[in-house]
Coordinates of C-alpha atoms in Angstrom, one line a residue:
Chain A
M24 CA -11.9 120.7 100.1
S25 CA -11.6 118.6 97.3
N26 CA -14.4 119.8 95.6
R27 CA -13.3 123.3 95.7
R28 CA -9.9 122.2 94.1
R29 CA -9.1 123.8 90.8
H30 CA -8.3 122.0 87.8
I31 CA -6.0 124.4 85.7
A32 CA -4.3 123.3 82.5
L33 CA -1.3 124.7 80.7
I34 CA -0.9 123.6 77.3
D35 CA 2.0 124.2 75.0
V36 CA 3.3 123.2 71.6
N37 CA 6.7 121.4 71.9
N38 CA 9.4 123.3 70.1
F39 CA 6.7 125.4 68.4
Y40 CA 8.6 127.0 65.6
V41 CA 10.4 123.8 64.7
S42 CA 7.2 121.9 64.7
C43 CA 5.6 124.3 62.4
E44 CA 8.2 123.9 60.0
R45 CA 8.1 120.1 60.2
V46 CA 4.4 120.1 59.4
F47 CA 5.1 121.4 55.9
N48 CA 8.6 119.8 55.5
P49 CA 8.2 116.3 56.9
K50 CA 12.0 115.6 55.9
L51 CA 12.8 117.6 58.9
N52 CA 11.6 114.8 61.1
G53 CA 14.3 113.3 63.1
R54 CA 16.9 115.7 62.1
P55 CA 18.4 118.3 64.3
V56 CA 16.9 121.7 63.4
V57 CA 17.0 125.3 64.8
V58 CA 15.0 128.3 64.1
L59 CA 17.0 131.7 64.2
S60 CA 15.6 134.9 65.3
N61 CA 15.0 138.0 63.2
N62 CA 18.2 138.9 61.1
D63 CA 19.4 135.2 61.6
G64 CA 21.0 136.5 64.8
C65 CA 20.5 133.6 67.4
A66 CA 18.7 130.4 67.8
V67 CA 15.2 130.9 69.3
A68 CA 13.8 127.4 68.8
R69 CA 15.6 124.2 68.8
S70 CA 14.3 120.5 68.0
D71 CA 15.0 117.9 70.5
E72 CA 17.8 116.6 68.3
A73 CA 19.6 120.1 68.3
K74 CA 19.0 120.2 72.1
R75 CA 20.8 117.0 72.6
L76 CA 23.7 118.3 70.4
G77 CA 24.2 120.9 73.0
I78 CA 22.9 123.9 71.2
P79 CA 21.7 126.4 73.9
M80 CA 18.6 128.5 73.8
G81 CA 19.4 132.1 72.3
A82 CA 22.9 130.8 71.0
P83 CA 24.3 133.6 68.7
W84 CA 24.4 131.7 65.5
F85 CA 27.8 133.0 64.1
K86 CA 29.4 131.3 67.0
F87 CA 27.7 128.0 66.3
E88 CA 27.7 128.0 62.3
A89 CA 30.8 125.8 61.9
F90 CA 29.6 123.2 64.5
A91 CA 26.1 123.3 62.9
K92 CA 27.7 122.4 59.6
Q93 CA 29.7 119.7 61.2
N94 CA 26.8 118.0 62.9
Q95 CA 24.4 118.7 59.8
I96 CA 22.0 121.0 61.9
L97 CA 19.6 122.7 59.7
A98 CA 19.2 126.3 60.5
L99 CA 16.0 128.1 59.3
S100 CA 15.0 131.8 59.4
S101 CA 11.8 132.6 61.5
N102 CA 8.7 132.5 59.3
Y103 CA 6.4 134.4 61.8
A104 CA 3.6 134.6 59.3
L105 CA 3.3 130.9 59.3
Y106 CA 3.9 130.5 63.5
A107 CA 1.1 133.2 63.9
D108 CA -1.5 131.2 61.9
M109 CA -0.6 128.0 63.3
S110 CA -0.8 129.5 66.7
N111 CA -4.3 130.8 66.0
R112 CA -5.4 127.5 64.7
V113 CA -4.2 125.7 67.9
M114 CA -5.6 128.3 70.2
R115 CA -9.2 128.2 68.6
I116 CA -9.4 124.5 68.6
L117 CA -8.5 124.4 72.3
S118 CA -11.1 127.0 73.0
Q119 CA -13.5 124.7 71.7
F120 CA -12.5 122.4 74.5
C121 CA -12.9 124.9 77.1
P122 CA -14.1 128.5 77.0
D123 CA -12.1 129.6 80.0
Q124 CA -8.8 130.3 78.2
E125 CA -5.9 132.7 78.7
I126 CA -3.6 133.0 75.7
Y127 CA -0.2 133.1 77.4
S128 CA 2.2 133.4 74.6
I129 CA 2.4 132.5 70.9
D130 CA 2.5 128.8 71.7
E131 CA 1.0 128.7 75.4
C132 CA -2.5 129.0 76.9
F133 CA -4.1 128.1 80.3
L134 CA -7.4 126.4 80.4
D135 CA -9.5 126.4 83.5
L136 CA -10.9 122.9 83.4
T137 CA -12.6 123.2 86.9
H138 CA -16.0 123.2 85.5
F139 CA -15.2 120.0 83.6
Q140 CA -13.8 118.0 86.5
H141 CA -17.1 115.8 86.2
L142 CA -15.4 114.3 82.9
D143 CA -12.4 112.0 83.2
L144 CA -9.7 114.8 82.6
D145 CA -7.0 112.5 81.5
D146 CA -9.4 111.3 78.6
Y147 CA -10.4 114.7 77.9
T148 CA -6.8 116.1 77.7
Q149 CA -5.6 113.2 75.6
K150 CA -8.7 113.9 73.4
M151 CA -7.2 117.5 73.1
R152 CA -3.6 116.3 72.2
Q153 CA -5.0 113.9 69.5
T154 CA -7.1 116.5 68.2
I155 CA -4.3 119.4 67.8
Q156 CA -2.0 116.6 66.4
Q157 CA -4.5 115.4 63.7
W158 CA -5.9 118.9 62.8
T159 CA -2.6 120.9 62.8
G160 CA 0.0 118.3 62.9
L161 CA 1.4 119.9 66.0
P162 CA 2.7 118.1 69.0
I163 CA 1.6 119.5 72.6
S164 CA 2.2 118.8 76.0
I165 CA -0.4 119.4 79.0
G166 CA 0.2 120.1 82.6
L167 CA -2.8 120.0 85.1
G168 CA -2.7 121.5 88.5
A169 CA -4.6 123.1 91.2
S170 CA -3.2 126.6 90.4
K171 CA -1.4 128.1 87.3
T172 CA 2.0 127.6 89.0
L173 CA 1.3 123.9 89.4
A174 CA 0.1 123.5 86.0
K175 CA 3.3 125.0 84.6
L176 CA 5.4 122.7 86.8
A177 CA 3.1 119.7 85.6
N178 CA 3.7 120.7 82.0
Y179 CA 7.5 120.6 82.7
Q180 CA 7.2 117.3 84.1
A181 CA 5.1 116.0 81.1
K182 CA 7.7 117.0 78.8
K183 CA 10.5 115.3 80.9
Q184 CA 8.8 112.0 81.6
H185 CA 8.2 110.3 78.2
H186 CA 6.1 107.5 79.6
L187 CA 3.3 110.2 80.5
A188 CA 2.3 110.5 76.8
G189 CA 2.3 114.4 77.0
V190 CA 0.0 114.8 79.9
C191 CA 0.8 115.2 83.6
N192 CA -2.1 115.8 86.0
F193 CA -0.8 116.9 89.6
N194 CA -4.2 116.6 90.9
Q195 CA -4.2 112.9 90.4
F196 CA -1.4 112.1 92.6
P197 CA -1.5 111.4 96.3
P198 CA 0.3 114.2 98.2
T199 CA 3.4 112.4 99.2
I200 CA 4.1 111.3 95.5
L201 CA 3.5 115.0 94.4
D202 CA 5.9 116.0 97.1
Q203 CA 8.5 113.8 95.5
I204 CA 8.1 114.8 92.1
M205 CA 8.5 118.5 93.4
M206 CA 11.6 117.5 95.0
S207 CA 13.1 116.3 91.8
I208 CA 12.3 119.5 89.9
P209 CA 15.0 122.6 90.3
H210 CA 13.4 125.8 91.8
T211 CA 14.5 127.6 88.7
Q212 CA 11.7 125.8 86.7
I213 CA 9.1 127.5 88.7
W214 CA 6.8 130.0 87.2
G215 CA 7.8 133.5 88.0
I216 CA 11.2 132.4 89.4
G217 CA 13.9 134.0 87.3
K218 CA 17.6 133.8 87.5
K219 CA 18.1 136.6 90.0
L220 CA 15.6 135.5 92.5
A221 CA 16.6 131.7 92.1
R222 CA 19.9 132.6 93.0
R223 CA 18.9 134.7 96.2
L224 CA 16.7 131.9 97.1
S225 CA 19.4 129.3 96.9
N226 CA 22.0 131.6 98.8
E227 CA 19.8 133.1 101.5
Y228 CA 17.4 130.3 102.1
K229 CA 18.9 127.2 100.7
I230 CA 16.0 126.7 98.5
A231 CA 17.0 124.3 95.4
T232 CA 13.8 122.6 94.5
A233 CA 10.1 123.2 93.9
Y234 CA 9.5 121.1 97.1
D235 CA 11.8 123.5 99.1
L236 CA 10.0 126.6 98.1
K237 CA 6.6 124.9 98.7
R238 CA 7.6 124.4 102.5
A239 CA 9.1 128.0 103.0
N240 CA 7.3 130.3 105.0
P241 CA 5.1 132.5 102.6
N242 CA 4.9 135.4 105.1
Q243 CA 8.7 135.6 105.6
L244 CA 9.3 135.5 101.9
R245 CA 6.6 138.1 101.3
R246 CA 8.7 140.5 103.7
Q247 CA 12.0 139.6 102.1
F248 CA 10.7 139.6 98.5
S249 CA 7.2 140.6 97.3
V250 CA 3.7 139.8 97.5
L251 CA 4.3 137.9 94.1
M252 CA 6.8 135.5 95.9
E253 CA 4.1 134.7 98.6
Q254 CA 1.7 134.0 96.0
T255 CA 4.1 131.8 94.3
V256 CA 4.4 129.6 97.5
L257 CA 0.6 129.5 98.1
E258 CA 0.1 128.5 94.5
L259 CA 2.8 125.6 95.1
N260 CA 0.6 124.5 97.9
G261 CA -2.4 124.2 95.8
I262 CA -4.0 127.4 96.6
A263 CA -4.8 129.2 93.3
C264 CA -4.1 133.0 93.8
I265 CA -3.5 133.9 90.2
E266 CA -6.5 134.0 88.0
L267 CA -6.6 133.5 84.3
E268 CA -6.6 136.7 82.3
Q269 CA -9.2 136.2 79.7
T270 CA -9.3 139.6 78.0
K271 CA -6.0 140.4 76.7
A272 CA -4.4 143.4 78.7
A273 CA -3.6 146.2 76.6
K274 CA 0.1 146.8 76.2
K275 CA 1.8 149.4 78.3
Q276 CA 4.7 149.9 76.2
I277 CA 5.0 149.0 72.4
L278 CA 8.6 148.4 70.9
S279 CA 9.6 147.9 67.5
S280 CA 13.2 147.7 66.6
R281 CA 15.4 145.5 64.1
S282 CA 19.0 144.8 63.2
F283 CA 20.0 145.8 59.7
G284 CA 21.2 143.2 57.3
I285 CA 24.1 145.4 56.4
P286 CA 25.5 148.3 58.4
V287 CA 23.9 151.7 57.5
T288 CA 25.7 155.0 57.5
D289 CA 23.3 157.4 55.8
K290 CA 20.6 159.4 57.4
E291 CA 18.0 158.7 54.9
S292 CA 18.1 154.9 55.3
L293 CA 17.9 155.4 59.2
A294 CA 14.8 157.6 58.6
E295 CA 13.2 155.0 56.2
S296 CA 13.6 152.3 58.9
L297 CA 12.2 154.5 61.8
T298 CA 9.3 155.2 59.7
L299 CA 8.7 151.6 59.2
H300 CA 8.9 151.0 62.9
I301 CA 6.9 154.0 63.9
S302 CA 3.9 152.6 61.2
R303 CA 4.1 149.3 62.7
A304 CA 3.9 150.4 66.4
A305 CA 1.4 153.1 65.8
N306 CA -0.8 150.6 64.0
K307 CA -0.7 148.3 67.1
L308 CA -1.6 151.2 69.2
R309 CA -4.6 152.0 67.2
Q310 CA -5.8 148.1 67.3
Q311 CA -5.8 148.3 71.0
E312 CA -7.5 151.6 70.7
S313 CA -5.0 153.5 72.9
V314 CA -2.7 156.5 72.4
C315 CA 1.0 157.2 73.8
S316 CA 2.4 160.2 75.3
T317 CA 6.1 159.3 75.1
L318 CA 8.3 158.4 72.1
Y319 CA 11.7 156.9 72.5
V320 CA 14.2 156.6 69.4
S321 CA 17.4 154.8 69.4
I322 CA 20.1 154.2 66.8
R323 CA 23.0 152.2 67.7
T324 CA 26.3 150.7 66.2
S325 CA 27.3 146.9 66.5
P326 CA 28.5 145.8 69.9
F327 CA 30.2 142.9 68.3
K328 CA 32.7 145.0 66.3
S329 CA 35.3 145.9 68.7
S330 CA 37.4 147.8 66.0
E331 CA 34.9 150.6 65.8
P332 CA 33.7 153.1 68.6
L333 CA 30.5 151.9 70.1
Y334 CA 27.9 154.6 69.7
H335 CA 24.2 154.6 70.9
G336 CA 22.1 157.7 70.2
Y337 CA 19.0 157.9 71.9
R338 CA 16.3 160.4 73.0
C339 CA 12.9 160.1 74.8
V340 CA 10.4 162.9 74.5
A341 CA 7.2 163.6 76.1
L342 CA 4.4 164.5 73.6
N343 CA 2.1 167.6 74.2
T344 CA -0.9 165.4 72.9
P345 CA -1.2 161.8 73.4
T346 CA -1.5 160.3 69.9
N347 CA -1.7 157.3 67.8
D348 CA -1.1 159.2 64.7
T349 CA 1.6 157.8 62.5
R350 CA 2.3 161.2 60.9
K351 CA 2.6 163.0 64.3
L352 CA 4.9 160.4 65.8
L353 CA 7.0 160.3 62.7
K354 CA 7.4 164.0 62.6
V355 CA 8.7 164.1 66.3
A356 CA 10.9 160.8 65.3
L357 CA 12.7 162.5 62.5
I358 CA 13.6 165.5 64.6
I359 CA 15.0 163.3 67.3
L360 CA 17.0 161.3 64.5
K361 CA 18.3 164.8 63.4
E362 CA 19.8 165.4 66.9
I363 CA 21.1 162.0 67.4
Y364 CA 22.5 161.0 64.1
I365 CA 26.2 161.4 63.9
P366 CA 27.6 161.0 60.3
G367 CA 30.4 158.4 59.5
R368 CA 29.2 155.6 62.1
R369 CA 28.0 152.3 60.8
Y370 CA 24.5 151.7 62.4
A371 CA 23.5 148.3 63.1
K372 CA 20.2 148.7 64.8
A373 CA 17.3 151.3 65.0
G374 CA 14.4 151.1 66.9
I375 CA 11.5 152.9 68.7
A376 CA 9.3 152.5 71.7
L377 CA 5.9 154.1 72.5
G378 CA 5.3 154.6 76.1
D379 CA 2.9 156.1 78.8
I380 CA 0.1 154.3 76.9
T381 CA -3.4 155.0 77.9
T382 CA -6.8 154.3 76.3
T383 CA -8.4 156.6 73.9
E384 CA -11.2 157.2 76.4
Q385 CA -8.9 158.2 79.3
Q386 CA -7.6 160.9 77.1
H387 CA -7.9 164.5 78.4
P388 CA -9.0 167.3 76.2
Y389 CA -6.0 169.4 75.6
L390 CA -5.5 173.1 75.2
F391 CA -5.9 174.4 71.6
E392 CA -6.1 170.9 70.1
E393 CA -9.6 169.8 71.0
K394 CA -10.8 168.8 67.7
Q395 CA -7.7 167.5 66.2
A396 CA -7.8 164.2 67.8
I397 CA -11.0 163.3 66.1
T398 CA -10.0 164.1 62.5
D399 CA -6.9 162.3 63.0
T400 CA -8.3 159.0 63.8
R401 CA -10.5 159.2 60.8
I402 CA -7.6 159.3 58.5
M403 CA -5.7 156.8 60.4
N404 CA -8.3 154.4 60.5
L405 CA -8.9 154.6 56.8
L406 CA -5.4 153.7 56.4
D407 CA -5.6 150.6 58.6
D408 CA -9.1 149.6 56.9
I409 CA -7.5 149.7 53.6
N410 CA -4.3 147.8 54.4
K411 CA -6.6 145.3 56.1
H412 CA -8.7 144.6 52.8
I413 CA -6.0 145.0 50.4
G414 CA -3.1 143.7 52.3
R415 CA -0.3 144.8 54.8
D416 CA 1.5 147.9 53.6
S417 CA -0.6 148.5 50.7
L418 CA -0.9 152.0 51.8
K419 CA 2.0 153.4 53.5
I420 CA 4.0 156.6 54.6
A421 CA 6.1 157.4 51.4
R422 CA 9.0 157.9 53.8
E423 CA 9.4 154.3 54.5
G424 CA 11.0 154.0 51.0
F425 CA 10.6 151.0 48.8
K426 CA 14.0 149.3 48.5
H427 CA 15.2 148.7 52.1
P428 CA 18.6 147.6 51.3
W429 CA 19.2 147.4 55.1
K430 CA 16.7 144.7 55.4
M431 CA 17.2 141.8 57.6
K432 CA 18.9 138.7 56.6
Q433 CA 16.5 136.0 56.3
E434 CA 18.7 133.5 54.1
H435 CA 16.8 130.3 55.1
K436 CA 13.2 131.4 55.2
T437 CA 10.6 128.7 54.3
P438 CA 7.5 129.9 52.3
S439 CA 4.6 131.3 54.1
Y440 CA 2.5 128.0 53.4
T441 CA -0.7 129.1 55.0
T442 CA -0.8 132.9 54.2
G443 CA 0.1 133.4 50.6
W444 CA -1.4 132.1 47.7
H445 CA 2.1 132.0 46.0
S446 CA 3.8 130.3 48.8
L447 CA 1.4 127.4 49.3
L448 CA 2.7 123.9 49.3
R449 CA 3.4 122.5 45.7
V450 CA 2.5 118.8 45.4
S451 CA 2.2 116.4 42.5
Chain B
M21 CA -3.8 212.6 100.0
T22 CA -1.3 211.8 102.8
K23 CA -1.7 208.8 104.9
L24 CA -2.3 209.6 108.4
F25 CA -3.1 206.1 109.5
S26 CA -1.4 202.9 109.2
H27 CA -5.0 201.1 109.0
G28 CA -7.3 200.9 105.8
G29 CA -6.4 201.8 102.4
S30 CA -4.8 199.5 99.8
R31 CA -2.5 196.7 100.9
P32 CA 0.7 195.9 98.7
G33 CA 0.4 193.2 96.4
A34 CA -3.7 193.1 96.5
G35 CA -5.7 193.0 93.7
R36 CA -5.3 191.6 90.2
K37 CA -2.0 190.1 89.4
K38 CA 0.3 192.4 87.2
G39 CA 0.0 192.5 83.5
T40 CA -3.2 190.3 83.5
R41 CA -5.6 193.3 82.9
K42 CA -4.4 194.5 79.3
Q43 CA -4.5 191.0 77.7
E44 CA -7.2 188.5 77.1
P45 CA -9.6 187.2 79.7
T46 CA -8.2 184.0 81.3
V47 CA -9.6 180.9 82.7
V48 CA -8.6 178.4 85.0
M49 CA -8.0 174.9 83.7
R50 CA -7.1 171.6 85.2
I51 CA -4.3 170.0 83.7
P52 CA -2.9 166.3 84.2
Q53 CA 0.4 166.6 86.4
S54 CA 2.5 164.8 83.8
Q55 CA 1.8 167.5 81.3
Q56 CA 2.6 170.4 83.6
T57 CA 6.1 171.0 81.9
V58 CA 4.6 170.7 78.4
V59 CA 2.1 173.4 79.3
K60 CA 4.6 175.7 80.8
N61 CA 6.8 175.2 77.9
F62 CA 3.9 176.0 75.7
I63 CA 3.4 179.2 77.4
Q64 CA 6.8 180.1 77.3
V65 CA 6.9 179.6 73.5
Y66 CA 3.7 181.3 73.3
K67 CA 4.9 184.4 74.8
S68 CA 8.2 184.7 73.0
Q69 CA 6.2 183.8 69.6
T70 CA 9.1 181.8 68.3
F71 CA 6.8 179.4 66.5
Q72 CA 8.9 179.3 63.5
S73 CA 12.1 177.6 64.6
E74 CA 12.2 173.8 64.5
K75 CA 13.7 173.0 67.6
I76 CA 12.6 169.8 69.5
T77 CA 10.9 171.6 72.4
D78 CA 9.1 174.0 70.2
T79 CA 7.6 171.2 68.0
M80 CA 6.7 169.2 71.2
S81 CA 4.9 171.9 72.8
R82 CA 3.3 174.2 70.2
P83 CA -0.3 173.7 69.2
S84 CA -1.0 172.1 66.0
Q85 CA -1.6 174.8 63.3
Q86 CA -4.0 172.8 61.3
L87 CA -6.9 173.3 63.5
R88 CA -9.5 171.8 61.2
I89 CA -12.8 170.7 62.2
H90 CA -14.3 168.3 59.5
A91 CA -17.9 168.8 59.1
Y92 CA -20.2 166.3 57.5
P93 CA -23.6 167.1 56.0
L94 CA -26.2 165.6 58.3
F95 CA -27.6 163.6 55.2
S96 CA -24.6 162.5 53.1
S97 CA -26.7 159.8 51.5
K98 CA -30.1 159.6 50.2
V99 CA -32.6 158.2 52.6
A100 CA -35.5 156.4 51.2
A101 CA -38.6 157.3 53.1
G102 CA -41.1 155.5 51.2
F103 CA -42.6 152.0 51.6
P104 CA -40.2 149.4 52.9
S105 CA -39.1 147.2 50.1
P106 CA -41.2 143.9 49.7
A107 CA -37.7 142.1 49.0
D108 CA -36.4 143.0 52.5
E109 CA -37.9 139.9 54.1
Y110 CA -36.2 137.8 51.5
M111 CA -32.8 139.2 52.3
E112 CA -30.2 136.5 52.9
K113 CA -26.5 136.7 53.3
R114 CA -24.2 136.9 50.3
L115 CA -22.8 133.6 49.1
D116 CA -19.4 133.0 50.5
P117 CA -17.3 130.3 48.7
N118 CA -15.5 129.6 51.9
D119 CA -18.8 127.9 53.2
F120 CA -18.9 125.9 50.1
L121 CA -15.3 124.7 50.2
I122 CA -14.4 124.6 53.7
D123 CA -15.9 122.5 56.8
N124 CA -13.5 123.0 59.3
Q125 CA -11.3 126.0 58.9
D126 CA -8.8 125.3 61.7
A127 CA -7.9 122.0 60.0
T128 CA -7.9 123.2 56.3
F129 CA -4.8 124.0 54.4
F130 CA -4.5 124.8 50.5
V131 CA -2.1 123.1 48.5
T132 CA -0.9 123.9 44.7
I133 CA -1.0 121.1 42.4
E134 CA 1.9 120.3 40.0
G135 CA 2.1 117.8 37.4
H136 CA -0.3 115.8 35.5
S137 CA -0.8 112.7 37.7
M138 CA -4.4 113.5 38.8
I139 CA -5.7 115.1 35.7
D140 CA -8.5 112.5 35.3
A141 CA -9.8 113.5 38.7
G142 CA -10.0 117.0 37.5
L143 CA -6.8 118.3 39.2
L144 CA -4.7 120.3 36.8
P145 CA -1.4 121.8 37.5
G146 CA -1.8 125.2 39.4
D147 CA -5.1 124.3 40.7
K148 CA -5.5 124.9 44.4
V149 CA -6.9 121.9 46.5
V150 CA -8.5 122.0 49.7
V151 CA -7.1 119.7 52.3
D152 CA -9.0 118.8 55.5
R153 CA -6.9 117.1 58.2
S154 CA -9.8 116.5 60.5
K155 CA -11.3 114.0 58.0
Q156 CA -10.7 110.5 58.7
P157 CA -9.2 109.2 55.6
Q158 CA -11.1 106.4 53.9
K159 CA -10.7 103.9 50.9
N160 CA -11.3 106.0 47.7
H161 CA -10.5 109.5 49.2
I162 CA -8.2 111.5 47.3
V163 CA -5.6 112.0 50.0
L164 CA -2.3 114.4 50.5
A165 CA 0.1 111.6 51.7
V166 CA 3.8 111.9 52.8
V167 CA 5.9 109.0 51.4
N168 CA 9.5 108.7 52.6
G169 CA 9.4 112.5 53.2
E170 CA 7.6 113.6 50.0
F171 CA 4.3 114.9 49.5
T172 CA 2.0 113.5 47.0
I173 CA -1.7 113.6 46.1
K174 CA -3.2 110.2 45.0
R175 CA -6.2 108.2 45.4
L176 CA -6.1 106.0 48.5
S177 CA -6.8 102.3 47.9
I178 CA -6.1 99.2 49.8
S179 CA -4.4 96.1 48.0
R180 CA -6.0 92.6 48.4
D181 CA -2.9 92.1 51.0
G182 CA -4.5 94.9 53.0
L183 CA -1.6 97.3 52.0
A184 CA -2.1 101.0 51.3
V185 CA -2.0 101.8 47.5
L186 CA -1.8 105.3 46.2
L187 CA -3.3 105.4 42.6
P188 CA -2.6 108.0 40.1
E189 CA -5.5 109.1 37.8
N190 CA -4.2 109.6 34.4
H191 CA -5.4 107.5 31.4
L192 CA -1.9 108.0 29.7
G193 CA -0.7 105.4 32.3
T194 CA 2.8 107.5 32.8
Y195 CA 2.3 107.4 36.5
Q196 CA 2.6 104.1 38.4
P197 CA 0.5 103.2 41.4
I198 CA 2.7 103.5 44.8
V199 CA 2.2 100.4 47.0
I200 CA 3.2 101.2 50.6
N201 CA 5.2 98.5 52.3
E202 CA 6.5 98.3 55.6
D203 CA 9.9 99.6 54.9
M204 CA 8.4 102.9 53.7
Q205 CA 7.7 105.8 55.9
F206 CA 4.1 106.6 55.1
E207 CA 1.7 109.2 56.7
I208 CA -1.6 110.7 55.5
W209 CA -1.3 114.4 55.9
G210 CA -4.9 115.1 55.2
V211 CA -8.1 114.3 52.8
V212 CA -8.5 116.3 49.8
T213 CA -12.1 117.7 49.9
G214 CA -12.2 120.0 46.9
S215 CA -10.4 122.2 44.5
F216 CA -10.6 125.6 42.6
R217 CA -8.8 127.6 39.9
R218 CA -9.1 130.9 38.2
F219 CA -8.9 131.3 34.4

């Protein structure tokens, strides 16, 4: 049994966005810092100091601004160019330690270290931590377990217990000790158990900890919930059911939406914003070599302004030909806009979604349009190539406009230290 | 001819469907189930010939009017069919400045120089320097250090008492060495391994 046991690691960067900012601004060390979402809407990352002051995850910032000032909490706009670059560095370095890697999110990845079990995994993972810390300046936590679910739990424990020095290996503990640890972890911390499921589990089954769920009857839970719940129970018992996904699954839906920095009333600005979203989304679609066959367009007023009538105009249409062509999608989007736009409203947000995504190979030849698809990909690929070489948005649909007065608020954004020649750190 | 028997002869509803004979010949095609409505809509529009109005259903379901086929000439560039170039075997990849400047790309960052404290080391204001975080800092390295939260680029030295000292390199003497004592926050962020500039 023991030699069949898996050794799966879940590695993540502590307070990732805040940690990235601190690498380039050491004065932020030891201070409470939060990073705000797009448009400076809510707190999406918090330093430990900010967490201790009671700033909740996702806190709407306008509610906390006064409190932040009082407590000298520094709020930064999100700097995604920087975070993406730092994320790529971390992921590449970790892949040098172990080729079996699943990049799970911008700051998390799984590594399957089963083939490395002849090494002292505690040493090996500590070496990962030191390397990431030295090469990138980012602090990471590592959880090891016999399944992905256990690795996640171990990672939670590594963060909670400071004496563990950032690494917690469940596979090293005797079963009784591991059970005790799991008794101390609330079931809400288990991977895949969301708020709703957690409530049902505690109400109907009196499950409150990770240990309770481990001891639950997987068959019964499968009938009451789903096969996923059964998998979770098995995974908690050390039986790996969920494999690493090493090839990135193509997205089934692509969304692009933003809140405006200032309310927008004219149709032209809405059209510009939709054009931008369509361009971004269609580019993503082409990157994963897919086409979509439904398009959803939405414009809405602010839900926070009770004095004004709430309006949400939206429409979803099926396209006759699946496409990834910016121009075709845009044409449809603008027609939808014409139908859902009501003058006189103060719009706060516009967005689009591309759905029914299939790969280009799965495409059916269509009545009357057999050759069209081929010419289209050439033009769009050329556009993508040019933008790749000269820089993002060098070539764009003119409809996108240039001024973007509605562009989102990013009042506290730090420079893109690693991706723009003009934004580099300046040092004397 | 009058019908005498109920057997034989043409049955009602038999034969080709009404109206199909006068039009073009038709073919049977398989279409994806999800697109059934689209095709039906299309046929409706096709029949009514209302291609011109810009209502949404029409735009969705009418065929593109730009049915173009891009034909490319078979030989769009000249093909040399003679002897292979004797230089082919000596082809090497083009020189890439990145190879020259960067040892470990995941640990390398660029920083812009400000001020004149290191001009004798050849670092002018505006120069970009290459900082490698994976290099172990040693005595006499030029380093990017953090002193009390501030970045600085200086040459690393060790005093007789074993303290780290950051030395400026400017013969005018306007910059003073920074001796690191225990009360200071001090960290070496990375080792400066090179620099570059454009005129």
